[in-house]
Amino acid sequence: MDESGSTRCVTVEQNLIGGLEYMGYVLVAISWSMSLGYLAWVMLNRKNSVVKISQPEFLVMMCVGAMISSSAIIPWSNAQASVGGDVDAASRNCMTWPWLYSIGWTLMFSSLTAKSVRLNKVATNSMNMQRKTVNAKDMYFIVVIVLLLDIAILTAWTVVDPLQWTRSVVGTSVA
């Protein structure tokens, strides 16, 4: 109470995401549905000559990578804490989203790189009038090396200087 006898209500704008969190979940569900749909299509049509030429093992990796990458929206949506809330959980969510996004992105684009390397080897040998078979297993090496490099960088980041959730006062006003 102040000197006039009235009570003051204090409102705190916690700047939480609110309804946008649910929009993120809907977008994740759409992305997963599309990835699973494409994955099912690839599996059903894997004997088709066009799908065989497209290297279905790498198409599957791209679908899985898209699902992992879009999953980063979930911890990002939960990377918040109310006043006096669990800051540790918010900090864990802050550090989880780069892992999901980066590993998903790396899986998608390293599989594209492996496909390109495979196509380049076949094209180079065909120009020399040589027949050469390049197995998908040989190309997995590229994906594994890039993924291990990505995991090493993410691990170093997490150990040395992890993301921390903080709340800071940007201004005060008396109404």
PDB file of N, CA, C and O in Angstrom, residues 107-148:
ATOM      1  N   LEU A 107      23.736 -34.145 -42.111  1.00  0.00           N
ATOM      2  CA  LEU A 107      23.305 -35.404 -42.712  1.00  0.00           C
ATOM      3  C   LEU A 107      22.722 -35.173 -44.101  1.00  0.00           C
ATOM      4  O   LEU A 107      23.024 -35.912 -45.044  1.00  0.00           O
ATOM      5  N   MET A 108      21.906 -34.127 -44.250  1.00  0.00           N
ATOM      6  CA  MET A 108      21.320 -33.839 -45.567  1.00  0.00           C
ATOM      7  C   MET A 108      22.391 -33.465 -46.588  1.00  0.00           C
ATOM      8  O   MET A 108      22.422 -34.015 -47.690  1.00  0.00           O
ATOM      9  N   PHE A 109      23.255 -32.541 -46.235  1.00  0.00           N
ATOM     10  CA  PHE A 109      24.179 -32.025 -47.236  1.00  0.00           C
ATOM     11  C   PHE A 109      25.416 -32.885 -47.430  1.00  0.00           C
ATOM     12  O   PHE A 109      26.012 -32.865 -48.508  1.00  0.00           O
ATOM     13  N   SER A 110      25.795 -33.678 -46.444  1.00  0.00           N
ATOM     14  CA  SER A 110      26.886 -34.615 -46.696  1.00  0.00           C
ATOM     15  C   SER A 110      26.416 -35.746 -47.599  1.00  0.00           C
ATOM     16  O   SER A 110      27.188 -36.259 -48.414  1.00  0.00           O
ATOM     17  N   SER A 111      25.138 -36.119 -47.494  1.00  0.00           N
ATOM     18  CA  SER A 111      24.629 -37.136 -48.417  1.00  0.00           C
ATOM     19  C   SER A 111      24.529 -36.572 -49.836  1.00  0.00           C
ATOM     20  O   SER A 111      24.806 -37.282 -50.810  1.00  0.00           O
ATOM     21  N   LEU A 112      24.188 -35.292 -49.963  1.00  0.00           N
ATOM     22  CA  LEU A 112      24.203 -34.664 -51.295  1.00  0.00           C
ATOM     23  C   LEU A 112      25.626 -34.607 -51.851  1.00  0.00           C
ATOM     24  O   LEU A 112      25.839 -34.843 -53.049  1.00  0.00           O
ATOM     25  N   THR A 113      26.587 -34.301 -51.002  1.00  0.00           N
ATOM     26  CA  THR A 113      27.986 -34.272 -51.430  1.00  0.00           C
ATOM     27  C   THR A 113      28.451 -35.654 -51.865  1.00  0.00           C
ATOM     28  O   THR A 113      29.126 -35.798 -52.894  1.00  0.00           O
ATOM     29  N   ALA A 114      28.076 -36.669 -51.092  1.00  0.00           N
ATOM     30  CA  ALA A 114      28.456 -38.040 -51.452  1.00  0.00           C
ATOM     31  C   ALA A 114      27.834 -38.442 -52.785  1.00  0.00           C
ATOM     32  O   ALA A 114      28.493 -39.094 -53.612  1.00  0.00           O
ATOM     33  N   LYS A 115      26.587 -38.051 -53.011  1.00  0.00           N
ATOM     34  CA  LYS A 115      25.951 -38.338 -54.304  1.00  0.00           C
ATOM     35  C   LYS A 115      26.704 -37.652 -55.437  1.00  0.00           C
ATOM     36  O   LYS A 115      26.912 -38.246 -56.504  1.00  0.00           O
ATOM     37  N   SER A 116      27.108 -36.409 -55.213  1.00  0.00           N
ATOM     38  CA  SER A 116      27.837 -35.666 -56.250  1.00  0.00           C
ATOM     39  C   SER A 116      29.197 -36.290 -56.529  1.00  0.00           C
ATOM     40  O   SER A 116      29.622 -36.386 -57.682  1.00  0.00           O
ATOM     41  N   VAL A 117      29.894 -36.713 -55.469  1.00  0.00           N
ATOM     42  CA  VAL A 117      31.196 -37.364 -55.649  1.00  0.00           C
ATOM     43  C   VAL A 117      31.027 -38.654 -56.432  1.00  0.00           C
ATOM     44  O   VAL A 117      31.808 -38.961 -57.346  1.00  0.00           O
ATOM     45  N   ARG A 118      30.008 -39.404 -56.105  1.00  0.00           N
ATOM     46  CA  ARG A 118      29.743 -40.674 -56.803  1.00  0.00           C
ATOM     47  C   ARG A 118      29.462 -40.422 -58.281  1.00  0.00           C
ATOM     48  O   ARG A 118      30.009 -41.101 -59.147  1.00  0.00           O
ATOM     49  N   LEU A 119      28.630 -39.429 -58.567  1.00  0.00           N
ATOM     50  CA  LEU A 119      28.314 -39.092 -59.952  1.00  0.00           C
ATOM     51  C   LEU A 119      29.551 -38.602 -60.692  1.00  0.00           C
ATOM     52  O   LEU A 119      29.774 -38.959 -61.850  1.00  0.00           O
ATOM     53  N   ASN A 120      30.387 -37.822 -60.028  1.00  0.00           N
ATOM     54  CA  ASN A 120      31.611 -37.320 -60.639  1.00  0.00           C
ATOM     55  C   ASN A 120      32.565 -38.464 -60.992  1.00  0.00           C
ATOM     56  O   ASN A 120      33.177 -38.468 -62.068  1.00  0.00           O
ATOM     57  N   LYS A 121      32.692 -39.447 -60.105  1.00  0.00           N
ATOM     58  CA  LYS A 121      33.571 -40.594 -60.384  1.00  0.00           C
ATOM     59  C   LYS A 121      33.070 -41.391 -61.580  1.00  0.00           C
ATOM     60  O   LYS A 121      33.851 -41.795 -62.439  1.00  0.00           O
ATOM     61  N   VAL A 122      31.752 -41.591 -61.628  1.00  0.00           N
ATOM     62  CA  VAL A 122      31.180 -42.345 -62.759  1.00  0.00           C
ATOM     63  C   VAL A 122      31.369 -41.562 -64.059  1.00  0.00           C
ATOM     64  O   VAL A 122      31.767 -42.130 -65.090  1.00  0.00           O
ATOM     65  N   ALA A 123      31.118 -40.251 -64.026  1.00  0.00           N
ATOM     66  CA  ALA A 123      31.250 -39.431 -65.232  1.00  0.00           C
ATOM     67  C   ALA A 123      32.701 -39.350 -65.700  1.00  0.00           C
ATOM     68  O   ALA A 123      32.983 -39.432 -66.900  1.00  0.00           O
ATOM     69  N   THR A 124      33.634 -39.199 -64.768  1.00  0.00           N
ATOM     70  CA  THR A 124      35.052 -39.118 -65.121  1.00  0.00           C
ATOM     71  C   THR A 124      35.525 -40.414 -65.771  1.00  0.00           C
ATOM     72  O   THR A 124      36.237 -40.394 -66.781  1.00  0.00           O
ATOM     73  N   ASN A 125      35.112 -41.533 -65.218  1.00  0.00           N
ATOM     74  CA  ASN A 125      35.519 -42.814 -65.783  1.00  0.00           C
ATOM     75  C   ASN A 125      34.853 -43.081 -67.123  1.00  0.00           C
ATOM     76  O   ASN A 125      35.439 -43.716 -67.992  1.00  0.00           O
ATOM     77  N   SER A 126      33.641 -42.593 -67.298  1.00  0.00           N
ATOM     78  CA  SER A 126      32.982 -42.806 -68.588  1.00  0.00           C
ATOM     79  C   SER A 126      33.639 -41.973 -69.687  1.00  0.00           C
ATOM     80  O   SER A 126      33.662 -42.380 -70.849  1.00  0.00           O
ATOM     81  N   MET A 127      34.197 -40.830 -69.339  1.00  0.00           N
ATOM     82  CA  MET A 127      34.907 -40.015 -70.334  1.00  0.00           C
ATOM     83  C   MET A 127      36.186 -40.711 -70.777  1.00  0.00           C
ATOM     84  O   MET A 127      36.656 -40.502 -71.897  1.00  0.00           O
ATOM     85  N   ASN A 128      36.766 -41.512 -69.902  1.00  0.00           N
ATOM     86  CA  ASN A 128      37.964 -42.281 -70.237  1.00  0.00           C
ATOM     87  C   ASN A 128      37.613 -43.653 -70.801  1.00  0.00           C
ATOM     88  O   ASN A 128      38.493 -44.506 -70.925  1.00  0.00           O
ATOM     89  N   MET A 129      36.335 -43.862 -71.088  1.00  0.00           N
ATOM     90  CA  MET A 129      35.835 -45.129 -71.639  1.00  0.00           C
ATOM     91  C   MET A 129      36.130 -46.302 -70.702  1.00  0.00           C
ATOM     92  O   MET A 129      36.459 -47.390 -71.146  1.00  0.00           O
ATOM     93  N   GLN A 130      36.034 -46.049 -69.417  1.00  0.00           N
ATOM     94  CA  GLN A 130      36.229 -47.111 -68.434  1.00  0.00           C
ATOM     95  C   GLN A 130      34.927 -47.315 -67.678  1.00  0.00           C
ATOM     96  O   GLN A 130      34.212 -46.366 -67.383  1.00  0.00           O
ATOM     97  N   ARG A 131      34.665 -48.555 -67.386  1.00  0.00           N
ATOM     98  CA  ARG A 131      33.470 -48.862 -66.602  1.00  0.00           C
ATOM     99  C   ARG A 131      33.912 -49.031 -65.150  1.00  0.00           C
ATOM    100  O   ARG A 131      34.791 -49.826 -64.844  1.00  0.00           O
ATOM    101  N   LYS A 132      33.316 -48.268 -64.287  1.00  0.00           N
ATOM    102  CA  LYS A 132      33.692 -48.311 -62.870  1.00  0.00           C
ATOM    103  C   LYS A 132      32.428 -48.306 -62.034  1.00  0.00           C
ATOM    104  O   LYS A 132      31.540 -47.494 -62.227  1.00  0.00           O
ATOM    105  N   THR A 133      32.361 -49.218 -61.096  1.00  0.00           N
ATOM    106  CA  THR A 133      31.239 -49.274 -60.168  1.00  0.00           C
ATOM    107  C   THR A 133      31.649 -48.588 -58.877  1.00  0.00           C
ATOM    108  O   THR A 133      32.679 -48.927 -58.286  1.00  0.00           O
ATOM    109  N   VAL A 134      30.856 -47.623 -58.480  1.00  0.00           N
ATOM    110  CA  VAL A 134      31.111 -46.922 -57.221  1.00  0.00           C
ATOM    111  C   VAL A 134      29.963 -47.286 -56.285  1.00  0.00           C
ATOM    112  O   VAL A 134      28.826 -46.899 -56.507  1.00  0.00           O
ATOM    113  N   ASN A 135      30.278 -48.047 -55.253  1.00  0.00           N
ATOM    114  CA  ASN A 135      29.256 -48.493 -54.313  1.00  0.00           C
ATOM    115  C   ASN A 135      28.840 -47.380 -53.372  1.00  0.00           C
ATOM    116  O   ASN A 135      29.627 -46.481 -53.069  1.00  0.00           O
ATOM    117  N   ALA A 136      27.613 -47.504 -52.883  1.00  0.00           N
ATOM    118  CA  ALA A 136      27.126 -46.536 -51.898  1.00  0.00           C
ATOM    119  C   ALA A 136      27.931 -46.645 -50.613  1.00  0.00           C
ATOM    120  O   ALA A 136      28.152 -45.644 -49.922  1.00  0.00           O
ATOM    121  N   LYS A 137      28.408 -47.846 -50.305  1.00  0.00           N
ATOM    122  CA  LYS A 137      29.194 -48.040 -49.078  1.00  0.00           C
ATOM    123  C   LYS A 137      30.477 -47.209 -49.115  1.00  0.00           C
ATOM    124  O   LYS A 137      30.932 -46.722 -48.088  1.00  0.00           O
ATOM    125  N   ASP A 138      31.052 -47.051 -50.309  1.00  0.00           N
ATOM    126  CA  ASP A 138      32.239 -46.217 -50.432  1.00  0.00           C
ATOM    127  C   ASP A 138      31.917 -44.752 -50.132  1.00  0.00           C
ATOM    128  O   ASP A 138      32.761 -44.016 -49.629  1.00  0.00           O
ATOM    129  N   MET A 139      30.702 -44.346 -50.433  1.00  0.00           N
ATOM    130  CA  MET A 139      30.298 -42.964 -50.242  1.00  0.00           C
ATOM    131  C   MET A 139      29.867 -42.681 -48.801  1.00  0.00           C
ATOM    132  O   MET A 139      29.867 -41.536 -48.365  1.00  0.00           O
ATOM    133  N   TYR A 140      29.506 -43.720 -48.061  1.00  0.00           N
ATOM    134  CA  TYR A 140      29.147 -43.540 -46.654  1.00  0.00           C
ATOM    135  C   TYR A 140      30.324 -42.967 -45.871  1.00  0.00           C
ATOM    136  O   TYR A 140      30.129 -42.283 -44.866  1.00  0.00           O
ATOM    137  N   PHE A 141      31.519 -43.242 -46.321  1.00  0.00           N
ATOM    138  CA  PHE A 141      32.719 -42.735 -45.667  1.00  0.00           C
ATOM    139  C   PHE A 141      32.678 -41.210 -45.585  1.00  0.00           C
ATOM    140  O   PHE A 141      33.017 -40.621 -44.546  1.00  0.00           O
ATOM    141  N   ILE A 142      32.247 -40.562 -46.663  1.00  0.00           N
ATOM    142  CA  ILE A 142      32.153 -39.098 -46.691  1.00  0.00           C
ATOM    143  C   ILE A 142      31.163 -38.618 -45.637  1.00  0.00           C
ATOM    144  O   ILE A 142      31.443 -37.693 -44.873  1.00  0.00           O
ATOM    145  N   VAL A 143      30.003 -39.262 -45.593  1.00  0.00           N
ATOM    146  CA  VAL A 143      28.967 -38.865 -44.644  1.00  0.00           C
ATOM    147  C   VAL A 143      29.461 -39.045 -43.208  1.00  0.00           C
ATOM    148  O   VAL A 143      29.290 -38.161 -42.359  1.00  0.00           O
ATOM    149  N   VAL A 144      30.086 -40.171 -42.929  1.00  0.00           N
ATOM    150  CA  VAL A 144      30.564 -40.455 -41.574  1.00  0.00           C
ATOM    151  C   VAL A 144      31.641 -39.459 -41.148  1.00  0.00           C
ATOM    152  O   VAL A 144      31.608 -38.942 -40.017  1.00  0.00           O
ATOM    153  N   ILE A 145      32.577 -39.155 -42.025  1.00  0.00           N
ATOM    154  CA  ILE A 145      33.653 -38.214 -41.687  1.00  0.00           C
ATOM    155  C   ILE A 145      33.086 -36.829 -41.393  1.00  0.00           C
ATOM    156  O   ILE A 145      33.450 -36.196 -40.385  1.00  0.00           O
ATOM    157  N   VAL A 146      32.184 -36.346 -42.233  1.00  0.00           N
ATOM    158  CA  VAL A 146      31.608 -35.015 -42.012  1.00  0.00           C
ATOM    159  C   VAL A 146      30.771 -34.998 -40.735  1.00  0.00           C
ATOM    160  O   VAL A 146      30.828 -34.028 -39.954  1.00  0.00           O
ATOM    161  N   LEU A 147      30.016 -36.065 -40.480  1.00  0.00           N
ATOM    162  CA  LEU A 147      29.226 -36.144 -39.248  1.00  0.00           C
ATOM    163  C   LEU A 147      30.121 -36.164 -38.010  1.00  0.00           C
ATOM    164  O   LEU A 147      29.832 -35.486 -37.016  1.00  0.00           O
ATOM    165  N   LEU A 148      31.203 -36.925 -38.050  1.00  0.00           N
ATOM    166  CA  LEU A 148      32.124 -36.964 -36.915  1.00  0.00           C
ATOM    167  C   LEU A 148      32.775 -35.600 -36.675  1.00  0.00           C
ATOM    168  O   LEU A 148      32.955 -35.186 -35.522  1.00  0.00           O
TER     169      LEU A 148
END
